[in-house]
Coordinates of C-alpha atoms and ligand atoms in Angstrom, one line a residue:
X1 CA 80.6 59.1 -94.9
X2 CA 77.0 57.1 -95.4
X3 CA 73.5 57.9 -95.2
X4 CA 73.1 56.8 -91.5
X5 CA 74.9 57.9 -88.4
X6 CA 77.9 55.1 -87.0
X7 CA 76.0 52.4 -85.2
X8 CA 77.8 52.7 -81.7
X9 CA 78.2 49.1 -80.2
X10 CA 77.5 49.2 -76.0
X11 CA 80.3 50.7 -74.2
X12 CA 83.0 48.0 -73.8
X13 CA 83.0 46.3 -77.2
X14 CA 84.9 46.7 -79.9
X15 CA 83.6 45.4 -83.3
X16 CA 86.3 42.9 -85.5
X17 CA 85.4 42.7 -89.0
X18 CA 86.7 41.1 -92.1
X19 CA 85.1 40.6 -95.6
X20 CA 84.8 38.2 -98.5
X21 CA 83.5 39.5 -102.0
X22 CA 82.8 37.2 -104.6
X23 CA 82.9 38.9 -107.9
X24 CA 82.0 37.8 -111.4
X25 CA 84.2 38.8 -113.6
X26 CA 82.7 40.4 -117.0
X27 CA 84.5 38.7 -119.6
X28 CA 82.3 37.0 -122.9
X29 CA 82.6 33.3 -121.5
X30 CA 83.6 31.2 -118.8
X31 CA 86.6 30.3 -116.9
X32 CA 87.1 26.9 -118.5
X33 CA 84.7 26.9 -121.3
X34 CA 83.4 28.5 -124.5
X35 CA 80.0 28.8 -122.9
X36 CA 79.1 32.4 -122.9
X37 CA 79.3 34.3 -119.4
X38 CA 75.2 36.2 -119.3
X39 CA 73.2 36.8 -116.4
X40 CA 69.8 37.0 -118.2
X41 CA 69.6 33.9 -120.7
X42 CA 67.0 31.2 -119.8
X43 CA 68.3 28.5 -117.8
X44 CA 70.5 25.7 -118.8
X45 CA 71.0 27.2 -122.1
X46 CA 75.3 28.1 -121.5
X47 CA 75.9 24.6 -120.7
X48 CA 78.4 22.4 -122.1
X49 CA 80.3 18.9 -121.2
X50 CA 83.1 20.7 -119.2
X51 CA 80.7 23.2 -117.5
X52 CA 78.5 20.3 -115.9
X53 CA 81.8 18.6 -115.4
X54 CA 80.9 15.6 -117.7
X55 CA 83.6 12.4 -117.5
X56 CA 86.3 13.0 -119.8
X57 CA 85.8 16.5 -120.4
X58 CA 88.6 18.9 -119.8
X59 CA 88.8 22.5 -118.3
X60 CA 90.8 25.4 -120.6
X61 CA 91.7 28.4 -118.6
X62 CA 90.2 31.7 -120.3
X63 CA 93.5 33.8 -120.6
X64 CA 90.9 37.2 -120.2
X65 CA 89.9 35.7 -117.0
X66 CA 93.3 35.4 -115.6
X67 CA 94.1 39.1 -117.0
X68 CA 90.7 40.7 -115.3
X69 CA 92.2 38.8 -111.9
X70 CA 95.7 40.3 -112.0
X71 CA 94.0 43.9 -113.3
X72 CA 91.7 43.8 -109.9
X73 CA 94.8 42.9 -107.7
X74 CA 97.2 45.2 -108.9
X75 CA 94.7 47.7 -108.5
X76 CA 94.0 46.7 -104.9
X77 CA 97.9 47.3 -104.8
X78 CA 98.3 43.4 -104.6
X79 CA 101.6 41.3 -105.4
X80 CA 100.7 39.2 -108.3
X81 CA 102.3 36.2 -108.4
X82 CA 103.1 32.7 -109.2
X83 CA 99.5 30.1 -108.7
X84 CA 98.1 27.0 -109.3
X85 CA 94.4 25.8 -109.1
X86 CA 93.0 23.7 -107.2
X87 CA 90.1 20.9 -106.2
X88 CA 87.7 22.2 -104.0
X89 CA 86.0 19.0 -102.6
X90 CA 82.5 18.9 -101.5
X91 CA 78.8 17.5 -102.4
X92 CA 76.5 19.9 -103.9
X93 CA 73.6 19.9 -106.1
X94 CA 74.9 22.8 -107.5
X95 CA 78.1 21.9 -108.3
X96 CA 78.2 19.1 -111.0
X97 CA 81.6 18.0 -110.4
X98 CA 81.7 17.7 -107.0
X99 CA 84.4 20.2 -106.9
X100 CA 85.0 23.9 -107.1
X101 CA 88.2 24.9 -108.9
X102 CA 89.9 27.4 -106.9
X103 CA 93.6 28.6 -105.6
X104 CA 93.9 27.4 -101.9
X105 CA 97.9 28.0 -100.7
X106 CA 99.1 29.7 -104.0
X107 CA 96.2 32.6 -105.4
X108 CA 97.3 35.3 -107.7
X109 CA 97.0 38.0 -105.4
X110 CA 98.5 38.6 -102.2
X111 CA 98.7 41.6 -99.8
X112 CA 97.4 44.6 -101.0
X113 CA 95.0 47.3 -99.4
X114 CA 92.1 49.6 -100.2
X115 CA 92.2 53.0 -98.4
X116 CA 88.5 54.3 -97.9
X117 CA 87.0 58.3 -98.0
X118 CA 87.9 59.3 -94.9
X119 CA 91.5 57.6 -95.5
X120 CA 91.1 54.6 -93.2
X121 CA 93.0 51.2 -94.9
X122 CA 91.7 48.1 -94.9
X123 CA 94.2 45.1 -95.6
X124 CA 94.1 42.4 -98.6
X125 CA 94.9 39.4 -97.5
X126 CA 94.5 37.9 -100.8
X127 CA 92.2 37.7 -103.9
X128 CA 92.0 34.2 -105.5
X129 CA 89.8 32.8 -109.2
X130 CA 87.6 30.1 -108.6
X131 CA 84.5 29.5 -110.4
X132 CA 80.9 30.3 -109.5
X133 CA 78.5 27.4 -109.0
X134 CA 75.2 26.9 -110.1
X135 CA 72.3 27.9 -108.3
X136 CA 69.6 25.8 -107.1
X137 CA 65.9 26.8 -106.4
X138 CA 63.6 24.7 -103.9
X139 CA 60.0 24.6 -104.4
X140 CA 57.2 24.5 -102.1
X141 CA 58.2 23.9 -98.4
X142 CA 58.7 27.9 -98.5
X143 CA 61.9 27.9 -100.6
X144 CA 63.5 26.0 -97.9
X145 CA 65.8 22.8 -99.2
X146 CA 64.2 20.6 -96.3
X147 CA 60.7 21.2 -97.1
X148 CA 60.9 21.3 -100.7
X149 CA 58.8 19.2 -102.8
X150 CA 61.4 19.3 -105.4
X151 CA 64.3 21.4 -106.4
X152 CA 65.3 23.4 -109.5
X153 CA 68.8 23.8 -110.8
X154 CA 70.2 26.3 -113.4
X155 CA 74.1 25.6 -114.8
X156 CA 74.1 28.8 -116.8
X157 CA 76.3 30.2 -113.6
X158 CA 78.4 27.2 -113.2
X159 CA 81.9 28.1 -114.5
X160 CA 81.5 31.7 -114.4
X161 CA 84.7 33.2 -113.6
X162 CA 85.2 34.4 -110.2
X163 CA 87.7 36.4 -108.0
X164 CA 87.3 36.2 -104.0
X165 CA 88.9 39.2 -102.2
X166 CA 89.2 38.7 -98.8
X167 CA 89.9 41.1 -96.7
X168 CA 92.1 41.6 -93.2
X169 CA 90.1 41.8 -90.2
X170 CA 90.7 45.4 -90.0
X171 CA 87.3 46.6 -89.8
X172 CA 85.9 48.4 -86.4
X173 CA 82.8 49.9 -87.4
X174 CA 79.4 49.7 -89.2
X175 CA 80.5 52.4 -91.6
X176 CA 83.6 51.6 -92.6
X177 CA 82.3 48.2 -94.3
X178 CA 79.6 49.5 -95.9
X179 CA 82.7 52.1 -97.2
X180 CA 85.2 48.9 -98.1
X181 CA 81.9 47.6 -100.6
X182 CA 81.5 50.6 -102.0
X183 CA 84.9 51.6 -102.5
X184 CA 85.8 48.0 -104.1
X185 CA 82.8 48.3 -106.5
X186 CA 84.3 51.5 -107.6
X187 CA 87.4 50.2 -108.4
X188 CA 85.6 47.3 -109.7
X189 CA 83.8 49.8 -112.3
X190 CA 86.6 51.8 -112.7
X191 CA 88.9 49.1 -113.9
X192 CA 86.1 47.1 -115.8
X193 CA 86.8 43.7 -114.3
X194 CA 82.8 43.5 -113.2
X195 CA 79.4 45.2 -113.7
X196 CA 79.7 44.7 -109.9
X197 CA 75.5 44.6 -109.2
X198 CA 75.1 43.3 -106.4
X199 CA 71.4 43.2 -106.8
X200 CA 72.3 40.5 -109.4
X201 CA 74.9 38.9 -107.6
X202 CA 78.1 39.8 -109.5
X203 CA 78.9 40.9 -106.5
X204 CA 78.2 39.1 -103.3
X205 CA 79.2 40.1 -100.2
X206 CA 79.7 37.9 -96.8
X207 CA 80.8 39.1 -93.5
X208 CA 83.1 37.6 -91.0
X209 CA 82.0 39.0 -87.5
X210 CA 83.2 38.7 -84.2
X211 CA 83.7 41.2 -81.0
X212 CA 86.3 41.6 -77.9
X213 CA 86.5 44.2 -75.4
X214 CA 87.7 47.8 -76.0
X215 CA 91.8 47.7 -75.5
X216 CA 92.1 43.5 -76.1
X217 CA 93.9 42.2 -79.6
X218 CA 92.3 39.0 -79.6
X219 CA 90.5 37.7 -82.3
X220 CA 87.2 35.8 -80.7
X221 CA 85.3 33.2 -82.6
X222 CA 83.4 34.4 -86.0
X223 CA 80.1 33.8 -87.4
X224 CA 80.3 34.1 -91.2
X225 CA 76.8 35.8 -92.4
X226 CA 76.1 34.9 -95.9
X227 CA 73.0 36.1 -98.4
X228 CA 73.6 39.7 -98.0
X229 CA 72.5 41.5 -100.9
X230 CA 73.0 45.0 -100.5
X231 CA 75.2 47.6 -98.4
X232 CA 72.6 48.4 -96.2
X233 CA 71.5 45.3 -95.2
X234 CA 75.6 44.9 -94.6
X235 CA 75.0 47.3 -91.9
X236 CA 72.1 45.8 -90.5
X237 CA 73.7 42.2 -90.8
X238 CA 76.7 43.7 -89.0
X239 CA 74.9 45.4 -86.3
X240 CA 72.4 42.5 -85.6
X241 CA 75.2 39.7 -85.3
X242 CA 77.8 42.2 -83.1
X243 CA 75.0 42.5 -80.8
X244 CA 74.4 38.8 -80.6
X245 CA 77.8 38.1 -79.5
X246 CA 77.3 40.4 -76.8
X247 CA 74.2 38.8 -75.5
X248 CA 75.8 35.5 -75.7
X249 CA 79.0 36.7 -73.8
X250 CA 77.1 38.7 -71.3
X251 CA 75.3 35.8 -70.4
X252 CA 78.3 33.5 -69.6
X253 CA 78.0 31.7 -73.5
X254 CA 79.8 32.5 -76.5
X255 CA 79.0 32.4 -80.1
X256 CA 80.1 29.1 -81.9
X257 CA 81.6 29.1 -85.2
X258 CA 79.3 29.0 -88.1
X259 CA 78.2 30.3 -91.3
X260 CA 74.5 32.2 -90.7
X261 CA 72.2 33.4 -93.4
X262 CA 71.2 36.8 -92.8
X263 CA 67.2 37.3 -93.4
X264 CA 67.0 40.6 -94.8
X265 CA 63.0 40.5 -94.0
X266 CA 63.1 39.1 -90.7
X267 CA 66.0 41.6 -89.6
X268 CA 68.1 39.0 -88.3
X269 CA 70.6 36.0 -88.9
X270 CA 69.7 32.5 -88.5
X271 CA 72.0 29.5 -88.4
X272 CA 73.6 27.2 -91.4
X273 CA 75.8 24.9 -91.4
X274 CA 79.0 24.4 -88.8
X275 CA 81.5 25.7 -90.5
X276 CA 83.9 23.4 -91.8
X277 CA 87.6 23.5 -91.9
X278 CA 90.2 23.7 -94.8
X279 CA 90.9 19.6 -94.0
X280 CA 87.0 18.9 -94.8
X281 CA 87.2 20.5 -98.4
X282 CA 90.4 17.8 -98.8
X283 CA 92.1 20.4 -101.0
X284 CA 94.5 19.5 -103.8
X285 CA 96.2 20.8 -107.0
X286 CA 93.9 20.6 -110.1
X287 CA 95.9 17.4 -112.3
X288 CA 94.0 19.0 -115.6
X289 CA 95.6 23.0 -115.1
X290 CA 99.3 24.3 -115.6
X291 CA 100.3 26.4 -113.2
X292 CA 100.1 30.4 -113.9
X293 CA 103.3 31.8 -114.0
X294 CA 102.9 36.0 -115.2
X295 CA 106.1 36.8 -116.3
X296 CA 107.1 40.9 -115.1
X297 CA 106.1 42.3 -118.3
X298 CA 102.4 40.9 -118.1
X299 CA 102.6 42.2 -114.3
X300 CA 104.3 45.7 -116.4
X301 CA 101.5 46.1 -118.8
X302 CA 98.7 45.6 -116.6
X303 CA 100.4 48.3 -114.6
X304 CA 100.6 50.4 -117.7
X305 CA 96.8 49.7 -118.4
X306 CA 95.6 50.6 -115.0
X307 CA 92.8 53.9 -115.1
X308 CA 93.2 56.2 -112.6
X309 CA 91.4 54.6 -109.3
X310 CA 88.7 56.4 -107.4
X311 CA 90.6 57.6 -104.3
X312 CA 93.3 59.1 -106.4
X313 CA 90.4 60.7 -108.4
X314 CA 89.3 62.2 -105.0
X315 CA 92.7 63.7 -103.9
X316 CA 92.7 65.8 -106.9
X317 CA 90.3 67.6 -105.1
X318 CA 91.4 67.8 -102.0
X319 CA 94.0 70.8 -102.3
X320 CA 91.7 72.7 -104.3
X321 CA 88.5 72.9 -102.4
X322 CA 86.6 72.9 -99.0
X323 CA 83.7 71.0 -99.5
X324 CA 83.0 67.7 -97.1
X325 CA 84.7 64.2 -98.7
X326 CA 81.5 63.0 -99.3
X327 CA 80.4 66.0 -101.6
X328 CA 83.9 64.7 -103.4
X329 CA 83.2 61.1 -103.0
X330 CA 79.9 61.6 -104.4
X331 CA 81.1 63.4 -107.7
X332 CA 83.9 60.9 -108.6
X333 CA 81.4 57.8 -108.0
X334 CA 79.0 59.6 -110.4
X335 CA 82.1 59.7 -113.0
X336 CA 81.7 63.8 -113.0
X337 CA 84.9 64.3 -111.7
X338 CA 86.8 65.3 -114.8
X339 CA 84.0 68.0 -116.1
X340 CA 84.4 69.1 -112.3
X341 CA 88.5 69.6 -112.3
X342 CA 87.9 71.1 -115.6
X343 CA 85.5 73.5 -115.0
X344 CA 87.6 74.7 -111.7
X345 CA 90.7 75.0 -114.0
X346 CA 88.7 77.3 -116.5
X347 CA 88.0 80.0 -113.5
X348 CA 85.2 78.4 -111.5
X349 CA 85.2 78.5 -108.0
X350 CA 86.1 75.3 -106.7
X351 CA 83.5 74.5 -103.9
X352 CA 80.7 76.1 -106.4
X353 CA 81.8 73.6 -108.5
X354 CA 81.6 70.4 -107.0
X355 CA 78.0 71.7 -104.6
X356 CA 76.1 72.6 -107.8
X357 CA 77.2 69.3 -109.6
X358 CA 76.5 67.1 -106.3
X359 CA 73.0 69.0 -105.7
X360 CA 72.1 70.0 -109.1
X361 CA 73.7 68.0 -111.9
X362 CA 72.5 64.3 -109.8
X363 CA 71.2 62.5 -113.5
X364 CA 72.4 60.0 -116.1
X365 CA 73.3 61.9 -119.1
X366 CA 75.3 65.4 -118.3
X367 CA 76.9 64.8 -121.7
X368 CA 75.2 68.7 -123.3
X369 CA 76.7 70.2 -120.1
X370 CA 80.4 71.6 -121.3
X371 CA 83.3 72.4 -119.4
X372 CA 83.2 76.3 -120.5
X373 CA 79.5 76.8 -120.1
X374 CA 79.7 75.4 -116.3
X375 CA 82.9 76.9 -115.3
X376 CA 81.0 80.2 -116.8
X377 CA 77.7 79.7 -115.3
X378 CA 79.4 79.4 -111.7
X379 CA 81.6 82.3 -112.7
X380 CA 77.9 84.1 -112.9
X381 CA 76.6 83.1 -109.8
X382 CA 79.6 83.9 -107.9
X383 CA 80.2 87.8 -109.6
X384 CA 75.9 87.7 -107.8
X385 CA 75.0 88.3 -111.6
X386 CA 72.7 85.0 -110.9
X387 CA 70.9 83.9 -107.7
X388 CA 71.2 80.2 -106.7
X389 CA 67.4 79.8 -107.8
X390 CA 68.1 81.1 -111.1
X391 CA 71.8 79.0 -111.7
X392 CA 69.8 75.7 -110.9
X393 CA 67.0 76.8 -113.5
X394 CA 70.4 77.6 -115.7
X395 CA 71.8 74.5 -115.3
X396 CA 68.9 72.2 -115.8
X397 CA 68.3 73.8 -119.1
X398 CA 72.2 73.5 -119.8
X399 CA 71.6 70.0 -119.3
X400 CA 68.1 69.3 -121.4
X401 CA 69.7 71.4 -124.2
X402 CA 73.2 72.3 -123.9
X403 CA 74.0 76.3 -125.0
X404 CA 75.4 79.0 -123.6
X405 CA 74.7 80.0 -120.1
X406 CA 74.6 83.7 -121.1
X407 CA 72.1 83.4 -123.4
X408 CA 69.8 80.9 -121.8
X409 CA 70.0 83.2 -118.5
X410 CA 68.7 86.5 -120.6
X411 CA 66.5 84.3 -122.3
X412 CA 64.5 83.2 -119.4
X413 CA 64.7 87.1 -118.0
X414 CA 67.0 86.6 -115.2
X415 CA 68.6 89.8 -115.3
X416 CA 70.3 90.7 -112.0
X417 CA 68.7 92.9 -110.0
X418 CA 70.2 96.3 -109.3
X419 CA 70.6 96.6 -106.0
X420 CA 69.2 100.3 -105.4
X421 CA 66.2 98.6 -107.2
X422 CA 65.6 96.2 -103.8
X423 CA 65.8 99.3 -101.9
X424 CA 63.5 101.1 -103.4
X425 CA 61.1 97.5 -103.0
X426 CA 61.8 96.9 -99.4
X427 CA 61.1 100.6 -98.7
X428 CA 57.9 100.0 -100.4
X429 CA 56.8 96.6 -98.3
X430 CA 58.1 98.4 -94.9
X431 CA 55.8 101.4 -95.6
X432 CA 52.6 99.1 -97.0
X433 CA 53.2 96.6 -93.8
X434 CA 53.9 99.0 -90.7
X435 CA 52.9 95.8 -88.2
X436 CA 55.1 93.3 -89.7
X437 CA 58.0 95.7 -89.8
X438 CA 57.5 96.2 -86.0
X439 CA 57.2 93.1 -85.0
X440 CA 60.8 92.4 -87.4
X441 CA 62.6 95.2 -85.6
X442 CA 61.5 95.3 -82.1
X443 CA 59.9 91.7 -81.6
X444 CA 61.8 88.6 -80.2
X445 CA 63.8 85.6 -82.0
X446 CA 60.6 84.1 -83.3
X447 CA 58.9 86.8 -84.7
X448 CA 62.2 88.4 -85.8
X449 CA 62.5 85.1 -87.9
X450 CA 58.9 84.7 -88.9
X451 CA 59.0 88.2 -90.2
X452 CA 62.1 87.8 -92.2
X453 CA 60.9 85.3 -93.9
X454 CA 57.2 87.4 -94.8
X455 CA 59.5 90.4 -96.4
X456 CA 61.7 87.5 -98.2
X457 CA 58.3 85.9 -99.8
X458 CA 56.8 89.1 -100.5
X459 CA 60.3 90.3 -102.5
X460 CA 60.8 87.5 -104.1
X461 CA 57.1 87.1 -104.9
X462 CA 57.1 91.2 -106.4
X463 CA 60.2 90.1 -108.3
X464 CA 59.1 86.7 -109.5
X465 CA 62.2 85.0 -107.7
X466 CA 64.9 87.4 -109.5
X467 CA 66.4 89.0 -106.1
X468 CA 68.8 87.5 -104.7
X469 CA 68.4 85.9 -101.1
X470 CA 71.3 87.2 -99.5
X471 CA 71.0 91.1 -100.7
X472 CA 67.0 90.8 -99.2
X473 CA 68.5 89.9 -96.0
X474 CA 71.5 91.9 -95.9
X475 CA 69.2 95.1 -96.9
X476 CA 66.7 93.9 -94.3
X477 CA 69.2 94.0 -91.3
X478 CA 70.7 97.5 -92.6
X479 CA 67.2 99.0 -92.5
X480 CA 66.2 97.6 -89.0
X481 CA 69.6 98.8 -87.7
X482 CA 68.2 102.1 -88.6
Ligands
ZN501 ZN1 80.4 25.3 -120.6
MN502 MN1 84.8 31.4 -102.6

C-alpha cells in the first residue's frame, strides 16, 4: 500500500493508534472576522480588533466555514448535528485572547469512518471548528522558547478556520496511518474544504501512541507526538515512540502521559509538556456565539453537493480489472481516473489501461491526451501492432501534442514488424554468431540467460527497437527447441 515494507513491532506487541488532524479550511477569510484567510502575506498584515481579540470586539461566525465543516463530516460519513462553541482557556503568546474558540461536549460532527485501500476502517470519533492560533518564532538560543533572546509573533494565522478530526484508536500498524493521512487529504481535495499541504501546515498531523501485548483490549497510557510534517516522518514518529514503550515496559517502567515533539532530524521524539486534562483548559460555552442548529435540508444539500469520494472512485475499478489497489489508488489520487474508466469503456483493455497511465502518463497536464486516442492506442498495443517501447514513445507524444495515435505511430516509423521478417533476422544472427548460439542452446541457466539477452540487443539493435520483445523470445525458444 506505501513505498516501504510494514514496520513489524517485536513479537508480543501490538501497536494502538489514534490520530488528530488539524485542517485549515480554504475559505477567503476567517472564522470570526473579515480578515482574509492567506498563507503567504507578510506578517501581521490580516489582523484586526477581533482577530487579536481586542476588549470589546466581537466574534461573527463565517457561515462558509461552518458549510466546509459539515461538507468534510458528511463526507467522512459523520452525523452532523446540533453545536455550540466554546472557550478554550489557556496562556499563550500565540493566542491573544487567552482562549481558543472550539466545540468541547457538542462539535458538529460525530461518528463517522474512513475505509482505507486495502478496505481497513478507521473510526471518527468526531470532527470539531475551532480556530488556528498564531505562531510564534524564538530567536537565538537555537529556536528554542527557553534560550531565546527574544520571540517573534505573526497573527496572520490567528482566527483561521479550523476543523480537528480525531480519529478512534483503531490503528494497528505503521501503514495504515500513513494510509488514514493520505486517504483524508484525498477527500480533503476531493471535496475542496482544504488545499490540505501539509508542508505548509493546512494540514497537521499528531499522533496518539500507545502499545499492549498481542491478544489484550486495554488501552495503555499515550504519548501524543506533535510537529509531524509529513507522512513519512508519521511512520518514523510512529515507529520510534512504539518502540520506546517497549523499552520502558521491558524494563519494569512505563511511559507517562505527555505530549512529545517529534524531531524529524534527530530521528526521535523528545518531551513537552505533561499533558493536561480537559478540567485545566476550564472549558465553557462561548457567551458571544449562538448555537448552530443545521436544519435537515442544509444537512440534504450538502449531501446533494457531495463529489464522488476517492474510495468509491477506486471500486469502479475493481470489477473491471486485475491490477494491484495501489496501481488503482495511484490513478484516482492523480485525478486520471475518469479518462481511465473512459478509455476502458471505449474497447481498451482494462489492466493496459490503468499500467500505462500509472507508469507512463505520471505528469501534471494529460489534458491533449483524449479518451479515443488512449483507448485506441492500447487497442494497438494489445492487437501486437505496437511494442511497449513504441506505445510509451506514442503516448508521450500524445501527451506533448495531442493527435491521433495512428498517425503519430506511422509517423515516427513504427510499423509492426511481420513476424516471418524476425525469422528470417534471427536465422541471420544464429548463423553469423555460431558460439553464442551454443552456449544459448546447450549452456546452463546463466549463459542460457546471458545469451538471450545478446540475441534480444542485437534484434532490437538491427531493427532500431521495432520488434517486439516477446515475439524475439518466443522465436528464440522455438528455434533452440529445434
Ligand atoms: Zn481579523
Ligand atoms: Mn485542536
Amino acid at each position: 500500500m506505501t513505498e516501504t515494507a510494514e514496520k513489524a513491532l517485536p513479537d508480543g506487541w501490538e501497536l494502538v493508534v489514534g490520530l488528530e488532524v488539524h485542517v485549515e479550511l480554504a475559505t477567503v477569510t476567517k472564522l470570526f472576522c473579515g480578515c482574509a484567510n492567506e498563507f503567504t502575506s507578510d506578517p501581521n498584515t490580516n489582523v484586526c480588533p477581533v482577530c487579536v481579540g481586542l476588549p470589546g470586539s466581537l466574534p461573527v461566525i463565517n457561515a462558509a466555514a461552518v458549510e466546509f465543516a459539515m461538507r468534510l463530516g458528511r463526507a467522512l460519513g459523520c452525523e452532523v448535528r446540533p453545536s455550540v462553541m466554546a472557550r478554550k482557556n489557556y496562556f499563550y503568546p500565540d493566542m491573544a485572547k487567552d482562549y481558543q474558540t472550539t466545540q468541547y461536549d457538542q462539535p458538529t460532527s460525530i461518528d463517522g469512518e474512513l475505509m482505507l485501500g486495502d478496505g481497513a476502517v478507521v473510526g471518527i470519533e468526531r470532527a470539531h471548528i475551532e480556530e488556528d492560533a498564531g505562531k510564534t518564532t524564538h530567536i537565538g538560543g537555537g529556536g528554542r522558547i527557553n534560550d531565546a533572546e527574544y520571540s517573534l509573533v505573526d497573527y496572520n494565522r490567528a482566527g483561521v478556520p479550523l476543523v480537528e478530526v480525531v480519529s478512534r484508536p483503531d490503528i494497528r500498524t505503521i501503514d495504515h496511518a500513513k494510509a488514514y493521512v493520505s486517504e483524508l487529504r484525498d477527500i480533503l481535495l476531493a471535496t475542496e474544504v482544504s488545499d490540505a499541504k501539509m508542508e505548509e501546515g493546512s494540514m497537521r498531523v499528531d499522533a496518539n501512541v500507545s502499545v499492549r501485548p498481542v491478544g489484550s483490549d486495554e488501552l495503555r497510557t499515550r504519548c501524543e507526538i506533535k510537529n509531524i510534517n509529513s507522512i513519512r516522518s508519521l511512520g518514523r514518529a510512529i515507529e520510534y515512540e512504539a518502540l520506546r514503550h517497549i523499552d520502558l515496559y521491558g524494563s519494569g517502567e512505563a511511559p507517562r502521559q505527555e505530549t512529545r515533539h517529534w524531531d524529524e532530524a534527530g530521528g526521535r521524539s523528545t518531551p513537552g509538556r505533561s499533558k493536561e486534562d480537559a478540567d485545566d483548559y476550564r472549558y465553557f460555552q462561548e457567551p458571544d456565539l449562538v448555537p448552530l442548529r443545521p436544519s435537515a435540508d442544509v444537512v440534504a444539500a450538502i449531501d446533494a453537493t457531495l463529489p464522488v469520494l476517492p474510495a468509491a472512485r477506486r471500486a469502479r475499478f475493481a470489477a473491471r480489472c486485475t491490477v494491484s489497489a495501489a496501481t488503482i489508488a495511484t490513478v484516482v489520487e492523480r485525478g486520471q481516473d475518469n479518462l481511465a474508466l473512459a478509455a476502458i469503456e471505449a474497447g481498451a483493455d482494462a489492466d493496459k489501461v490503468l499500467t500505462r497511465i500509472e507508469n507512463d502518463l505520471a505528469i501534471d497536464d494529460w489534458s491533449l491526451v483524449s479518451v479515443e486516442g488512449l483507448a485506441a492506442l492500447i487497442s494497438m498495443e494489445t492487437a501486437g501492432e505496437l511494442t511497449a517501447t513504441q506505445t510509451k514513445q506514442v503516448l508521450a507524444q500524445l501527451a506533448s501534442q495531442g493527435g491521433d495515435p495512428k498517425a503519430i505511430a506511422t509517423e515516427l516509423g513504427f510499423e509492426a514488424m511481420e513476424s516471418d521478417e524476425l525469422d528470417v533476422l534471427v536465422d541471420q544472427l544464429v548463423a553469423d554468431n555460431p558460439a553464442e548460439w551454443d552456449r544459448f542452446t546447450s549452456g546452463d541457466d546463466g549463459d542460457r540467460k546471458k545469451m538471450q539477452g545478446f540475441f534480444t540487443g542485437r534484434i532490437m539493435a538491427a531493427t532500431r527497437g521495432q520488434a517486439d520483445g516477446r515475439a524475439v523470445a518466443e522465436i528464440l525458444g522455438r528455434k533452440a527447441r529445434g
